[in-house]
XYZ file of C-alpha atoms in Angstrom:
747
model
C 30.268 -57.714 21.967
C 32.910 -55.887 22.991
C 32.498 -53.963 19.614
C 29.129 -52.826 20.201
C 29.689 -51.868 24.165
C 33.172 -49.894 22.220
C 30.177 -48.027 19.913
C 27.920 -47.320 22.720
C 30.770 -45.708 25.062
C 31.786 -43.571 21.881
C 28.229 -42.517 21.274
C 28.092 -41.635 24.941
C 31.040 -39.546 25.235
C 30.422 -37.230 21.959
C 27.064 -36.221 23.147
C 28.248 -35.567 26.779
C 31.090 -34.069 25.024
C 28.800 -31.567 23.411
C 26.480 -30.782 26.760
C 23.541 -30.713 25.003
C 20.314 -29.810 27.099
C 17.187 -30.378 25.959
C 14.080 -28.859 27.260
C 11.283 -31.279 28.906
C 8.781 -30.873 26.147
C 10.952 -31.558 23.610
C 8.518 -31.775 20.277
C 5.641 -33.549 22.270
C 2.391 -32.634 20.647
C -0.923 -32.898 22.354
C -3.717 -35.025 20.821
C -4.587 -33.273 18.052
C -1.792 -33.503 15.671
C 0.597 -30.332 15.157
C -1.263 -28.549 18.444
C 1.092 -27.952 21.708
C -0.853 -29.661 24.420
C -1.541 -28.547 28.278
C 0.706 -30.679 30.059
C 0.129 -30.099 33.956
C -1.496 -27.455 36.256
C -0.887 -27.002 39.909
C -1.380 -24.308 43.093
C 0.833 -23.582 45.700
C 0.227 -21.880 48.366
C 3.090 -19.421 50.089
C 2.046 -17.349 53.026
C -1.127 -15.133 51.390
C 0.074 -15.333 48.078
C -1.237 -18.170 45.882
C 0.932 -19.460 42.833
C -1.263 -21.564 39.887
C 1.993 -23.030 37.590
C 0.311 -24.087 34.126
C 2.850 -26.148 31.797
C 2.588 -26.816 28.136
C 4.702 -28.872 25.905
C 6.040 -25.606 24.256
C 6.289 -22.153 24.160
C 2.265 -20.570 23.549
C 0.505 -17.280 23.199
C -1.901 -17.073 25.768
C -4.800 -13.982 26.961
C -6.476 -13.738 30.485
C -9.016 -11.754 31.654
C -10.916 -11.471 34.904
C -14.972 -11.148 33.675
C -16.127 -11.013 37.366
C -14.266 -10.601 40.960
C -14.049 -13.934 41.829
C -13.205 -15.377 38.141
C -9.737 -15.140 36.168
C -9.764 -16.894 33.112
C -6.012 -17.605 31.355
C -6.844 -18.751 27.949
C -4.081 -20.325 26.114
C -4.632 -20.273 22.153
C -3.816 -22.822 19.687
C -3.400 -25.747 22.594
C -5.276 -29.068 22.828
C -6.580 -30.329 26.702
C -6.904 -33.740 25.777
C -5.297 -36.139 28.261
C -4.913 -33.340 30.843
C -7.929 -34.304 32.847
C -7.295 -31.612 35.785
C -10.703 -31.953 38.649
C -11.582 -28.931 41.151
C -8.345 -28.043 43.526
C -10.224 -26.848 46.799
C -8.792 -24.880 49.299
C -11.049 -22.192 51.013
C -9.168 -20.517 53.127
C -6.222 -19.940 50.718
C -6.620 -16.740 47.946
C -7.502 -19.465 45.178
C -10.461 -21.544 45.657
C -10.666 -23.857 43.002
C -8.772 -24.693 39.335
C -10.453 -26.192 36.420
C -9.123 -26.935 33.106
C -11.426 -26.792 29.888
C -11.230 -27.035 26.149
C -12.938 -23.514 24.392
C -12.935 -22.012 21.450
C -12.240 -18.502 20.977
C -14.265 -15.369 19.024
C -11.811 -15.885 15.661
C -12.233 -19.411 15.894
C -8.704 -20.771 17.837
C -8.878 -23.805 19.790
C -8.106 -22.554 23.444
C -7.434 -24.852 26.588
C -8.699 -22.991 29.320
C -7.433 -22.273 32.558
C -10.353 -21.252 35.202
C -9.077 -20.308 38.686
C -11.629 -19.302 40.890
C -10.056 -16.485 43.624
C -11.746 -15.068 46.741
C -12.915 -11.303 47.011
C -10.751 -8.629 46.857
C -7.642 -10.649 45.755
C -5.325 -9.451 43.115
C -3.286 -11.263 40.338
C -0.216 -11.122 38.074
C 0.519 -13.201 35.619
C 4.564 -13.821 33.874
C 5.864 -16.193 31.631
C 9.013 -18.084 31.100
C 9.111 -20.127 28.085
C 6.456 -22.857 28.487
C 5.333 -21.952 32.126
C 3.110 -19.596 33.076
C 2.867 -18.246 36.591
C -0.521 -16.797 37.865
C 0.039 -16.051 41.477
C -2.910 -14.093 43.355
C -2.009 -12.302 46.105
C -4.950 -12.181 49.277
C -6.287 -8.843 49.746
C -8.469 -7.389 52.903
C -11.221 -9.457 54.134
C -14.624 -8.290 53.089
C -16.865 -6.263 55.240
C -19.384 -8.512 57.186
C -22.758 -8.904 55.545
C -25.654 -10.556 57.566
C -27.644 -13.496 56.901
C -29.396 -11.686 54.031
C -26.210 -11.262 52.039
C -26.745 -12.742 48.505
C -24.724 -15.680 48.045
C -21.385 -16.189 45.854
C -22.817 -16.764 43.052
C -25.182 -13.990 43.356
C -22.196 -11.290 44.285
C -20.275 -12.287 40.941
C -23.599 -11.969 39.056
C -23.625 -8.428 40.832
C -20.228 -7.633 40.566
C -20.121 -8.422 36.533
C -23.481 -6.444 35.960
C -21.394 -3.279 37.916
C -18.727 -3.346 34.816
C -20.035 -1.458 31.990
C -17.974 -2.449 28.613
C -15.815 0.076 26.663
C -17.212 2.176 24.222
C -13.963 3.757 23.311
C -10.280 3.583 24.107
C -8.389 6.309 26.483
C -4.804 5.899 26.301
C -2.167 3.801 25.272
C 0.995 3.450 26.901
C 3.809 1.425 26.327
C 6.601 0.864 30.084
C 9.171 -1.921 30.781
C 8.250 -4.314 33.387
C 11.249 -6.154 33.947
C 12.629 -8.424 31.185
C 9.557 -7.673 29.349
C 7.951 -4.861 27.767
C 4.161 -4.241 28.192
C 1.418 -1.931 25.969
C -1.527 -1.112 27.942
C -4.684 -0.349 26.588
C -6.887 1.247 28.614
C -10.613 1.901 27.911
C -13.831 3.578 29.643
C -15.096 1.018 30.704
C -14.318 -3.263 30.617
C -11.720 -3.820 27.376
C -11.887 -7.637 25.685
C -9.881 -8.161 22.610
C -11.980 -9.956 19.985
C -9.352 -11.186 18.139
C -5.621 -11.823 18.920
C -2.994 -13.135 16.628
C 0.118 -12.303 14.988
C 0.645 -11.384 11.664
C 1.079 -13.795 9.015
C 3.365 -11.783 6.511
C 6.365 -9.370 7.240
C 6.508 -7.091 8.855
C 6.127 -8.647 11.424
C 2.991 -7.465 13.859
C 0.509 -8.263 16.542
C -3.531 -7.478 15.949
C -6.159 -6.971 18.090
C -9.458 -5.841 16.980
C -12.292 -4.568 19.712
C -15.343 -4.620 18.606
C -17.659 -1.460 19.545
C -14.894 0.441 20.468
C -14.072 3.591 19.409
C -10.183 4.637 18.851
C -10.433 8.729 18.447
C -9.493 9.294 21.269
C -6.431 7.999 21.238
C -3.475 9.363 18.715
C -3.538 7.148 16.092
C 0.336 6.399 16.359
C 2.333 6.124 18.974
C 6.425 5.738 18.508
C 7.580 3.322 21.373
C 11.674 2.259 19.704
C 11.809 -0.140 22.828
C 12.450 -4.164 23.598
C 11.591 -4.721 20.032
C 8.011 -3.082 19.373
C 8.535 -0.122 17.509
C 5.444 1.707 17.190
C 1.578 1.287 18.091
C -0.979 2.222 15.432
C -4.746 2.816 16.479
C -7.231 2.502 13.638
C -10.895 1.781 12.404
C -10.958 -1.741 10.487
C -14.725 -1.176 10.010
C -17.853 1.227 10.382
C -20.394 -1.676 10.568
C -20.290 -3.268 12.980
C -17.820 -0.858 14.455
C -14.423 -2.466 15.224
C -11.404 -0.848 15.953
C -8.134 -2.352 14.979
C -4.596 -1.698 17.233
C -1.530 -2.656 15.510
C 1.742 -3.566 17.650
C 4.692 -3.183 14.881
C 7.685 -5.364 15.669
C 11.353 -5.096 15.129
C 11.052 -9.056 14.535
C 9.204 -11.826 15.561
C 8.816 -12.021 18.801
C 6.842 -14.133 22.048
C 3.602 -12.355 23.026
C 0.756 -12.610 26.242
C -2.263 -10.526 26.375
C -3.595 -10.131 30.024
C -6.827 -8.077 30.997
C -5.558 -5.739 34.422
C -7.574 -2.543 36.287
C -10.428 -3.289 38.872
C -12.966 -3.530 36.571
C -11.164 -4.628 33.542
C -10.980 -1.687 31.892
C -6.985 -2.437 30.273
C -5.509 -5.000 28.170
C -1.782 -5.476 28.638
C 0.025 -7.407 25.842
C 3.876 -8.242 27.079
C 6.674 -9.162 24.564
C 9.801 -11.131 24.888
C 10.591 -13.626 27.792
C 10.230 -12.508 31.199
C 12.886 -13.672 33.839
C 13.283 -16.771 35.147
C 11.532 -17.144 39.000
C 12.528 -18.960 41.701
C 11.236 -22.555 42.036
C 8.168 -22.542 43.286
C 7.828 -24.429 46.729
C 5.816 -27.935 47.148
C 2.369 -28.611 46.331
C -0.211 -28.507 48.560
C -2.680 -31.324 49.261
C -5.011 -29.687 47.174
C -3.130 -29.391 44.452
C -3.581 -31.222 41.302
C -1.321 -31.715 38.678
C -1.290 -33.036 35.134
C 1.187 -36.147 33.943
C 4.526 -34.696 35.453
C 7.403 -33.391 32.871
C 10.690 -35.401 32.452
C 13.456 -33.772 33.723
C 15.942 -32.049 31.451
C 19.240 -34.271 30.148
C 22.071 -32.841 31.494
C 25.911 -34.862 30.604
C 28.827 -33.609 31.901
C 31.613 -32.896 29.032
C 34.170 -35.036 28.426
C 36.607 -35.426 25.579
C 34.977 -35.595 22.207
C 35.813 -38.452 20.337
C 33.984 -39.530 16.911
C 30.997 -42.147 17.245
C 30.418 -44.635 14.337
C 26.571 -44.989 14.539
C 25.091 -48.818 14.323
C 22.542 -50.471 15.648
C 23.933 -51.693 19.591
C 22.009 -53.588 22.142
C 21.071 -52.207 25.144
C 23.262 -53.296 28.035
C 22.450 -55.033 31.195
C 23.004 -52.002 32.951
C 21.962 -49.706 30.210
C 22.481 -45.904 31.531
C 18.713 -44.076 31.826
C 16.729 -44.187 28.431
C 17.005 -40.474 27.062
C 13.662 -38.467 25.551
C 12.676 -39.645 22.518
C 13.891 -37.526 19.341
C 11.282 -35.436 17.703
C 9.679 -36.476 14.444
C 11.424 -36.434 10.757
C 8.674 -34.324 9.396
C 8.247 -30.873 11.720
C 12.286 -30.912 11.406
C 12.675 -31.176 7.443
C 10.039 -28.600 6.958
C 11.569 -26.562 9.416
C 14.925 -26.720 7.050
C 13.358 -25.858 4.019
C 11.099 -22.974 5.309
C 14.698 -21.703 6.390
C 16.338 -22.028 2.777
C 13.509 -21.200 0.731
C 12.536 -17.730 3.007
C 14.179 -15.425 5.234
C 15.689 -17.929 7.864
C 12.885 -17.573 10.884
C 13.980 -20.557 13.288
C 11.156 -22.568 15.273
C 13.550 -24.873 16.582
C 13.530 -26.360 20.300
C 16.581 -24.215 22.374
C 19.387 -26.329 23.119
C 22.919 -25.516 24.868
C 26.556 -26.156 22.927
C 29.349 -26.112 25.007
C 32.820 -27.401 23.587
C 35.917 -26.998 21.611
C 38.152 -28.325 19.532
C 35.345 -31.310 18.485
C 35.482 -33.216 15.533
C 33.187 -31.138 12.773
C 31.664 -34.773 11.704
C 30.909 -35.734 14.913
C 29.092 -32.269 15.783
C 27.168 -32.647 12.383
C 25.799 -36.507 12.881
C 24.840 -35.548 16.925
C 22.021 -32.848 15.051
C 20.995 -36.445 13.928
C 19.973 -37.203 17.585
C 18.780 -33.713 18.440
C 16.186 -33.025 15.686
C 15.356 -36.425 14.280
C 16.804 -35.689 10.678
C 18.224 -38.407 8.890
C 21.856 -36.970 8.159
C 24.032 -37.817 5.069
C 27.785 -35.785 5.122
C 30.107 -35.006 2.743
C 33.162 -37.578 2.878
C 35.387 -34.038 2.366
C 34.159 -32.564 5.393
C 36.891 -32.240 8.107
C 37.801 -29.984 10.786
C 36.845 -29.272 14.092
C 34.582 -27.047 15.734
C 34.910 -24.254 18.768
C 31.312 -22.806 19.718
C 29.462 -22.037 23.144
C 25.656 -21.638 22.603
C 22.571 -21.155 25.240
C 19.409 -21.659 24.791
C 19.973 -20.560 20.806
C 17.390 -22.645 18.814
C 18.718 -26.105 17.008
C 17.839 -25.571 13.352
C 19.570 -22.047 14.159
C 23.052 -23.662 15.560
C 22.916 -25.832 12.642
C 22.795 -23.185 10.450
C 25.328 -21.119 11.971
C 27.962 -24.110 12.324
C 27.123 -24.775 8.848
C 28.333 -21.414 7.618
C 30.686 -20.796 9.461
C 32.473 -23.960 7.928
C 31.363 -22.994 4.194
C 28.734 -25.758 4.577
C 25.283 -26.334 3.231
C 22.443 -28.535 3.076
C 20.026 -29.824 0.165
C 16.805 -31.718 1.291
C 15.822 -34.961 -0.510
C 12.493 -36.329 0.651
C 13.460 -37.280 4.609
C 17.323 -37.191 3.837
C 19.468 -33.394 4.615
C 22.462 -34.151 2.890
C 25.530 -31.652 4.482
C 28.399 -30.942 1.813
C 30.869 -27.903 1.117
C 28.784 -24.947 -0.702
C 31.456 -25.269 -3.905
C 29.984 -28.988 -3.743
C 26.263 -27.938 -3.946
C 26.777 -25.061 -6.030
C 28.486 -27.524 -8.701
C 26.180 -30.376 -8.047
C 23.244 -28.077 -9.083
C 24.713 -26.335 -12.390
C 25.151 -29.452 -13.476
C 21.691 -30.169 -12.872
C 20.648 -27.716 -14.352
C 22.747 -27.709 -17.042
C 21.485 -31.867 -17.477
C 17.919 -30.295 -17.082
C 18.214 -28.097 -19.988
C 19.868 -30.535 -22.779
C 16.920 -32.914 -21.654
C 14.398 -29.850 -22.017
C 15.947 -28.952 -25.395
C 16.424 -33.373 -26.395
C 13.323 -33.569 -28.119
C 11.963 -33.782 -31.680
C 10.636 -29.927 -33.808
C 7.119 -30.062 -34.406
C 5.954 -26.507 -36.713
C 3.006 -25.238 -35.764
C 0.953 -22.431 -37.686
C -1.110 -19.405 -36.602
C -3.441 -17.109 -38.996
C -4.262 -13.931 -36.739
C -7.216 -11.737 -36.811
C -6.018 -9.061 -35.131
C -2.464 -8.553 -34.564
C 0.382 -8.018 -37.073
C 1.899 -11.383 -37.260
C 5.396 -9.540 -38.125
C 5.267 -7.734 -34.786
C 4.847 -10.761 -32.582
C 7.870 -12.306 -33.691
C 9.658 -10.465 -30.900
C 7.600 -11.460 -27.906
C 7.360 -15.318 -29.067
C 11.266 -15.712 -29.473
C 11.511 -13.799 -25.718
C 8.633 -15.210 -24.188
C 7.555 -18.685 -25.307
C 10.448 -20.367 -27.815
C 13.588 -22.367 -27.022
C 16.543 -21.647 -28.091
C 15.668 -24.371 -30.857
C 12.649 -22.337 -31.621
C 12.165 -20.282 -34.870
C 9.174 -18.007 -36.019
C 8.499 -17.022 -40.315
C 5.889 -15.448 -40.873
C 3.672 -15.478 -44.044
C 2.628 -11.748 -44.400
C -0.132 -11.769 -47.485
C -2.442 -14.099 -45.250
C -0.656 -12.578 -41.335
C 0.298 -15.671 -40.387
C 2.739 -17.124 -37.948
C 4.811 -20.870 -38.785
C 6.636 -21.438 -35.663
C 8.814 -24.236 -35.253
C 9.963 -25.395 -31.698
C 10.005 -28.652 -29.156
C 6.240 -29.727 -28.343
C 5.619 -27.509 -24.924
C 6.841 -24.716 -25.859
C 4.773 -24.332 -28.777
C 1.620 -24.845 -26.323
C 3.418 -22.241 -24.687
C 3.595 -20.328 -27.854
C 0.185 -21.063 -28.664
C -1.084 -19.722 -24.927
C 0.561 -16.531 -25.806
C -1.098 -16.095 -28.999
C -4.195 -16.808 -27.786
C -3.855 -14.416 -24.922
C -2.279 -11.511 -27.310
C -4.378 -11.801 -30.865
C -7.712 -10.016 -29.315
C -9.706 -7.308 -30.887
C -8.844 -4.063 -29.622
C -11.303 -1.831 -28.014
C -12.347 1.334 -30.289
C -12.928 4.833 -28.571
C -14.723 7.474 -29.565
C -13.488 10.815 -29.161
C -15.312 14.277 -29.277
C -14.515 17.588 -29.441
C -16.177 20.906 -28.172
C -14.621 24.250 -29.261
C -16.654 27.355 -28.030
C -15.799 30.417 -28.919
C -17.947 33.545 -27.808
C -17.537 37.449 -28.216
C -19.373 40.368 -26.786
C -19.179 43.824 -28.003
C -20.247 47.253 -26.552
C -19.878 50.865 -28.177
C -21.152 54.401 -27.154
C -20.297 57.423 -28.772
C -21.219 60.892 -28.115
C -20.179 64.324 -29.927
C -21.013 67.767 -31.048
C -20.629 70.095 -33.791
C -20.322 74.136 -33.827
C -20.659 76.355 -36.939
C -20.908 79.784 -37.193
C -20.135 83.179 -39.383
C -20.470 87.004 -38.363
C -19.690 89.431 -41.107
C -19.188 93.366 -40.929
C -19.951 95.430 -44.253
C -21.807 98.112 -46.023
C -24.423 95.580 -47.092
C -25.641 95.006 -43.669
C -25.034 98.333 -42.156
C -22.549 97.709 -39.533
C -19.488 98.270 -40.930
C -16.390 99.041 -38.720
C -15.471 102.294 -37.322
C -12.318 102.658 -39.387
C -11.028 103.202 -42.595
C -9.229 100.145 -42.882
C -10.108 97.856 -41.802
C -13.483 99.004 -42.983
C -15.160 95.226 -43.252
C -14.347 92.055 -41.583
C -16.067 88.217 -41.968
C -15.244 85.399 -38.860
C -16.470 82.019 -39.488
C -15.696 79.103 -37.364
C -16.312 75.433 -36.686
C -15.662 73.063 -33.672
C -15.798 68.945 -35.297
C -16.363 66.801 -32.437
C -18.918 64.520 -34.052
C -19.474 61.200 -33.794
C -18.183 59.383 -36.587
C -21.476 57.869 -38.790
C -23.843 58.721 -35.908
C -27.457 56.811 -35.419
C -28.726 59.834 -33.949
C -28.610 63.443 -34.080
C -29.668 66.784 -33.088
C -29.281 70.050 -34.789
C -29.941 73.823 -34.068
C -29.119 77.037 -36.025
C -29.619 80.850 -35.097
C -29.216 83.721 -36.665
C -29.443 87.776 -36.851
C -32.110 89.181 -38.748
C -30.046 91.281 -41.256
C -27.407 87.879 -41.784
C -24.488 89.137 -39.973
C -24.375 86.456 -37.534
C -25.452 82.972 -37.734
C -24.253 79.952 -35.519
C -25.307 76.355 -36.034
C -24.918 73.221 -32.969
C -25.651 69.743 -33.868
C -25.597 66.890 -31.727
C -24.801 63.182 -32.644
C -24.664 60.159 -30.724
C -23.998 56.277 -31.081
C -24.321 53.500 -29.492
C -23.770 49.777 -30.218
C -24.219 45.886 -28.495
C -23.334 42.869 -30.111
C -23.014 38.867 -29.116
C -21.523 36.287 -31.056
C -21.108 32.395 -30.587
C -19.196 30.021 -32.677
C -19.227 26.118 -31.962
C -17.084 23.694 -33.857
C -17.432 19.907 -32.746
C -14.663 17.548 -34.259
C -15.222 13.961 -33.346
C -13.144 10.784 -34.467
C -13.257 7.133 -33.629
C -9.794 5.125 -33.470
C -8.683 1.798 -32.240
C -6.858 1.270 -28.477
C -3.045 3.215 -28.580
C -3.548 4.215 -32.265
C -3.104 8.066 -33.401
C -6.080 9.258 -35.126
C -6.372 12.523 -36.874
C -9.624 14.800 -38.430
C -8.972 18.305 -40.271
C -11.217 20.613 -41.658
C -10.388 24.232 -42.846
C -8.735 26.181 -45.651
C -6.078 26.151 -47.937
C -4.154 29.385 -48.354
C -1.681 30.101 -51.382
C 0.797 32.285 -50.649
C 3.582 32.867 -53.151
C 7.365 33.792 -52.840
C 9.551 35.038 -55.393
C 13.390 34.243 -55.837
C 15.520 34.297 -58.663
C 12.843 34.886 -60.564
C 10.771 32.389 -59.434
C 6.927 32.206 -58.405
C 7.023 29.270 -55.963
C 3.247 28.598 -54.379
C 3.120 27.159 -50.788
C -0.034 25.968 -49.199
C -0.888 27.317 -45.512
C -3.271 25.321 -43.804
C -5.811 27.062 -42.042
C -8.076 24.397 -40.392
C -9.599 22.569 -37.464
C -7.630 19.519 -36.455
C -7.711 17.382 -33.734
C -5.157 14.820 -33.212
C -5.815 12.280 -30.132
C -3.901 8.686 -29.068
C -6.024 6.547 -26.504
C -5.304 4.907 -23.728
C -8.021 2.276 -21.858
C -7.141 1.489 -18.281
C -8.218 -1.618 -16.657
C -10.466 0.489 -14.369
C -12.112 1.541 -17.728
C -10.725 5.379 -18.039
C -9.094 7.056 -20.921
C -5.764 8.301 -20.809
C -5.094 10.446 -24.253
C -2.576 12.444 -25.788
C -4.319 15.038 -27.551
C -3.347 17.832 -30.273
C -6.069 20.467 -30.751
C -5.305 23.433 -33.152
C -8.128 25.481 -34.684
C -6.647 28.274 -37.263
C -8.939 30.868 -39.104
C -7.972 33.591 -41.687
C -8.406 37.003 -41.008
C -9.160 38.085 -44.551
C -9.608 41.454 -42.969
C -6.322 42.016 -42.156
C -5.244 40.699 -45.251
C -1.438 41.625 -46.399
C -0.999 42.165 -50.102
C -3.962 39.684 -50.694
C -2.823 37.026 -48.273
C -4.707 36.781 -44.998
C -2.933 36.194 -40.774
C -4.137 33.127 -39.453
C -5.320 32.730 -35.777
C -4.334 30.197 -33.833
C -5.990 28.570 -30.934
C -3.654 25.640 -30.150
C -3.865 23.026 -27.119
C -1.518 19.845 -26.353
C -1.987 17.856 -23.736
C -2.239 14.291 -21.902
C -5.322 14.191 -20.149
C -7.090 10.495 -17.992
C -11.087 11.041 -17.863
C -13.382 8.076 -17.233
C -15.578 6.754 -19.820
C -18.305 8.444 -21.189
C -17.595 12.084 -18.971
C -16.602 15.519 -20.385
C -13.646 17.488 -19.092
C -12.566 21.106 -19.989
C -8.624 20.676 -21.274
C -8.664 24.713 -21.822
C -10.268 28.213 -21.638
C -9.130 31.581 -23.190
C -10.586 34.678 -21.557
C -9.847 38.358 -23.343
C -11.707 41.445 -21.708
C -10.647 44.662 -24.114
C -12.021 48.067 -22.722
C -10.984 51.398 -25.086
C -12.081 55.008 -23.951
C -10.824 57.991 -25.917
C -12.233 61.591 -25.519
C -11.861 64.422 -28.253
C -12.133 68.128 -27.173
C -11.490 71.885 -28.205
C -8.198 73.377 -26.412
C -8.855 75.837 -23.825
C -12.751 76.267 -24.338
C -13.015 72.396 -23.029
C -11.898 73.154 -19.780
C -13.931 76.144 -19.182
C -16.056 74.953 -16.160
C -19.550 74.722 -17.039
C -19.058 75.499 -20.403
C -16.353 72.691 -21.336
C -18.876 69.983 -22.105
C -20.228 71.667 -25.363
C -16.556 71.678 -26.304
C -15.726 67.180 -26.183
C -17.235 64.205 -27.478
C -16.605 60.673 -25.783
C -16.148 57.130 -26.811
C -16.411 54.198 -24.759
C -16.037 50.411 -26.518
C -16.017 47.496 -24.582
C -15.394 43.834 -26.280
C -15.253 40.701 -24.544
C -14.007 37.200 -26.233
C -13.957 33.172 -24.424
C -12.260 29.976 -25.680
C -13.489 27.188 -23.921
C -12.194 23.489 -24.970
C -14.303 19.771 -24.367
C -13.118 16.653 -24.633
C -15.386 13.622 -23.877
C -14.235 9.894 -24.777
C -16.645 6.991 -25.342
C -15.696 3.533 -25.435
C -17.576 1.993 -27.963
C -16.623 -1.943 -28.306
C -14.491 -4.635 -26.349
């Protein structure tokens, strides 16, 4: 008996040495399994202000709204009301006339515990929260004006007031401001504004999502930067067009508690509060009309005493035993928290505790967490040392994680048992376990599998199988004659190899690529010219000798040759004297030509996916070279060539690497019988949808030529100058376009 008393006193000493303060809610849950529960609702009157105190088993999210001037709703999300039977609270003279608790369901299907607060007309309300407590403070406003006996009943007033407020159709303002220790994000509409859904994102980064049905968000900025109180920014965007849904996203630096309230005279403002409010002063004693659900036990606060090591054993309670502590939480949630923290980025969700001690034995501290969390803890025998720590209102799993890291310790979870050991020990055990697992996996009997491939090449599959499916004992051989793989490995690895072969040995789709090369040319020429010829003779034959002895006779001939070469139009005039002494000839010539040409080349080729194809059509031109009395003949291609490598994407588009060349010989400009080669080439990579056509290149050339021939001096004589000129105007336009069309022909 004395040994058991010593054990009990020792256990009490270590618990009090840690000064552990457990919140009253512990990890109690409502009657719906994992859901938190509504614990108590009470109303207090202090002068002109009534305070409704709502207590849950743990901190929860809530949404407040005021559908009409006489009703205030506080909806606790994911909270059960089972066992919280609350009747109406009367008190006609107070701002709060009645309080009811009822189960409800949100628009998004979330279970709600709804606290319906009936208030007097003109009453004003504020809502604040601290951990698992929500305070609704209702202040009496000015008395309503007197009405006669024909005034409608309160229910009718409520209906009329509700009818006056119309629903919002657009957001008018987004703002953020400090409200004490909390940050308030306010969304203001042009009427009564209510969120259809409110939820925290289940993935990273942390954020809160609010959807407003039938509300437009185009009147507010799409992004409002905050960078305060753990809120980085507020984004507004369209979530659905039919029906119209505007989504407001509040981006957070880290996950934090939040509450949603309705504000404004007609409920035109929705306020989201982030963070925990400062702990309010204790409310006065409840009035007689207050209603409370099962009261919560007070927190256990034990004074500190010198730390001693605890030897845990089953002991019987003494006759004069101390008050029984609150029951420890179940093991399963604690195990889940530790496994989640170990597998992902730590997000601590344990109930808060306060630790304040120094020089405490490390083993005793670790064993105390078994009492706090309900875990089955096994401590490695090599662990020793002391702990100095002061933590206040820290989740218990975070406190455990901090103490383990400070002492280079870790933990391993096996079912419902948590084993704490040095990190080096856990790492060595993990390495040994992995080594044993690998050796066991490689200890089986080897088997042989053969697979004849239909579409893939066996030689190309060996590297993939070796690196992706086979073990270190596996081998792959290839029979090139039958395109067969011979694989030797463990049975489970052979199954993986067979699955990989079945995935890769599939027919590749084929692609038909059609190219169109269009060449067009247009020629135009116009020429206008004139030719003059004449002769004058002075001699005795014509009786017109010169009045000189010498010269007594003379002949003058002249010609102006400004005609058009090879004209297709001409006009001539000849003039002469009676005796033939003077003759004059004039000939006008003109030419006009126009021509159009169009050349279409259409190479077409088919190939498999990711396989290059080439098609060529043209002429090879021999070129002779002489070196050291040796004649060498080489051939140069002057051909139309198409080279293409297609790649079919998952979206049924085709990426093509294209090399297209159109080379033609020009024998009209041959040198020593060897013509030059006119080349048109395009090298590109394009993405084209199946069956669509794209232009991969185009060249447009325009050539204009104007020339003039004239007789010196005479061509500059006004009016007569045009009789001593010729003109030649030529225009040439060429255009080249290259079109590509891919078609996926088979799968």
